[in-house]
Coordinates of C-alpha atoms in Angstrom, one line a residue:
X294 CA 12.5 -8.1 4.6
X295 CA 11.5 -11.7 4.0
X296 CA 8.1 -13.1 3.8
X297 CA 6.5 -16.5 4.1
X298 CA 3.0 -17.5 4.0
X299 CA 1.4 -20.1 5.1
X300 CA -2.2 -21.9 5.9
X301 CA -3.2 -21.9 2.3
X302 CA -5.7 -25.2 1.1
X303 CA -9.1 -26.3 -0.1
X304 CA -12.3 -25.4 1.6
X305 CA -15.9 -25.8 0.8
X306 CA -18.1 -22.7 0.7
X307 CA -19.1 -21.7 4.1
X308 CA -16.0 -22.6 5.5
X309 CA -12.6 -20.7 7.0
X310 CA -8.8 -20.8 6.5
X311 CA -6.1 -19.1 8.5
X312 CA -3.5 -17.6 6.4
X313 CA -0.2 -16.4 7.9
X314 CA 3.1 -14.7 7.1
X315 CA 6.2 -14.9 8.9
X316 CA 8.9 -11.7 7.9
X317 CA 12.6 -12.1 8.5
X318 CA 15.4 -9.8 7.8
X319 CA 15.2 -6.1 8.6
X320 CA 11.7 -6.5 10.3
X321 CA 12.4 -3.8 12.3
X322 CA 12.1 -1.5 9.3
X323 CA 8.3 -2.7 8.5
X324 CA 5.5 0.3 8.5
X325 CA 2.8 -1.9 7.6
X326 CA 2.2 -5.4 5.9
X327 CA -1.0 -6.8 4.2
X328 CA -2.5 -9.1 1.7
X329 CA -3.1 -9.1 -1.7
X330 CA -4.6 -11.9 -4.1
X331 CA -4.9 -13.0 -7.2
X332 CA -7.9 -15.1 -8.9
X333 CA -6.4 -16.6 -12.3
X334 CA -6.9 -14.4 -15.1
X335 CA -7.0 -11.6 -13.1
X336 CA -4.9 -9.1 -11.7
X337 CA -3.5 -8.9 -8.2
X338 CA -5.6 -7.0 -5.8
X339 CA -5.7 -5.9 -2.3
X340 CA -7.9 -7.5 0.4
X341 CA -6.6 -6.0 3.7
X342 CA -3.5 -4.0 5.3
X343 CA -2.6 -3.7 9.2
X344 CA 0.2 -1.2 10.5
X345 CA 3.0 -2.3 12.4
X346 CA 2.7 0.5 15.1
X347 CA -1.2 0.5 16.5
X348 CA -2.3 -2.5 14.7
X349 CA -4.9 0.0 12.9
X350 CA -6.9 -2.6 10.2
X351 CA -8.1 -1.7 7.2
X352 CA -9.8 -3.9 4.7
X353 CA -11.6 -4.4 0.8
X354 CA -14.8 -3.9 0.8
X355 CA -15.2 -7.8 -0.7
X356 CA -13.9 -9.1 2.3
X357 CA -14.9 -6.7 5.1
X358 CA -16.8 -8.3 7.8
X359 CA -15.8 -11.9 6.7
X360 CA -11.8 -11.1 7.0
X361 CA -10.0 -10.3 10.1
X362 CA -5.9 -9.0 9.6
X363 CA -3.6 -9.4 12.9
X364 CA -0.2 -9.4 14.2
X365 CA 2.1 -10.3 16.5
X366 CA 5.2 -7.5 16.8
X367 CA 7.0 -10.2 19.0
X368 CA 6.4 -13.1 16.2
X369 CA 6.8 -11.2 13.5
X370 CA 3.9 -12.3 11.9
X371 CA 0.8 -11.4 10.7
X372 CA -2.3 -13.0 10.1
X373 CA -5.5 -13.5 7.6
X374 CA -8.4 -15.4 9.2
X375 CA -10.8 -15.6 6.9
X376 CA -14.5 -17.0 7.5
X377 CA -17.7 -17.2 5.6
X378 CA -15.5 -18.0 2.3
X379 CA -17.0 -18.2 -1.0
X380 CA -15.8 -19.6 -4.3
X381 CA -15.0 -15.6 -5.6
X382 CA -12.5 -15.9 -3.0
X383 CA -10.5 -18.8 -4.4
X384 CA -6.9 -16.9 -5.6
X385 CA -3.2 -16.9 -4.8
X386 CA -2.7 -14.6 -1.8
X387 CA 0.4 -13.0 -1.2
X388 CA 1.1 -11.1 1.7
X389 CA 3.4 -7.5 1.6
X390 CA 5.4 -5.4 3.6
X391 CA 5.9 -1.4 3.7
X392 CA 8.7 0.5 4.6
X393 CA 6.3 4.1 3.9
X394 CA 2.7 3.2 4.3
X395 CA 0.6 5.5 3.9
X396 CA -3.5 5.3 3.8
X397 CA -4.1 7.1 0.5
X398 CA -1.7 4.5 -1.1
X399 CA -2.5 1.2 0.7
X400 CA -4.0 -0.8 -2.6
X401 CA -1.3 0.0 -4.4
X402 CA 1.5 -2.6 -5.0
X403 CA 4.1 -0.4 -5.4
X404 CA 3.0 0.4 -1.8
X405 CA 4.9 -2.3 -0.8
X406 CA 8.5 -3.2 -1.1
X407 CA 8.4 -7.2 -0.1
X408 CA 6.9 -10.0 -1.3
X409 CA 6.2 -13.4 -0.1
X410 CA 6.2 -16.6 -2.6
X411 CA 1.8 -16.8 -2.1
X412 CA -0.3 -19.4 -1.0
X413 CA -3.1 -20.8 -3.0
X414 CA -6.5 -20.8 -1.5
X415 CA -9.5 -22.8 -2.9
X416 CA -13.1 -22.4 -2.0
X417 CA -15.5 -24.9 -4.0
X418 CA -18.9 -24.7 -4.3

């Protein structure tokens, strides 16, 4: 599977973006897909997952209530709309796809099998 995001940019504080990622390929064979990020200096880290099959949402607890995952099966897409953004939520995000999700596993990266390239987001104060 391959995987583009998109909707990355600069924001002020307070404000929203809309990421999204486009997968390609062997789609077909996708469990799950989320997003990850990755604030410089820091590790990569989840922020939310959403299964193919069900659409069943699951997020970071930095991010619930402020981020909403969703996809379109048709599209193959899946979306990050996040609101209420703050300058802790300025990072590269990178969205994933799973072949074998499973629930116990979901902030794992080796979770996930594909990668897209990222998108940088920037929230200033």
């Amino acid at each position: 599977v391959q995987l583009q995001a998109s909707g990355g940019g600069l924001v002020q504080a307070g404000g929203s973006l809309r990421l999204s990622c486009k997968a390609s390929g062997r789609a077909d064979s996708t469990d799950a897909m989320a997003w990850f990020r990755q604030a410089p200096g820091k590790g990569r880290i989840f922020v939310a997952a959403i299964t193919w099959n069900g659409g069943r949402a699951f997020y970071a607890d930095s991010v619930e209530g402020r981020f909403t995952i969703s996809r379109n099966s048709a599209k193959n897409t899946v979306d990050l709309q996040m609101n209420g953004l703050t300058p802790e939520d300025t990072a590269v995000y990178y969205c994933a796809a799973s072949r074998r999700f499973e629930i116990a596993a979901m902030t794992w990266r080796t979770t996930y099998d594909s990668w897209g390239q990222g998108t940088q987001v920037t929230v200033s104060s």
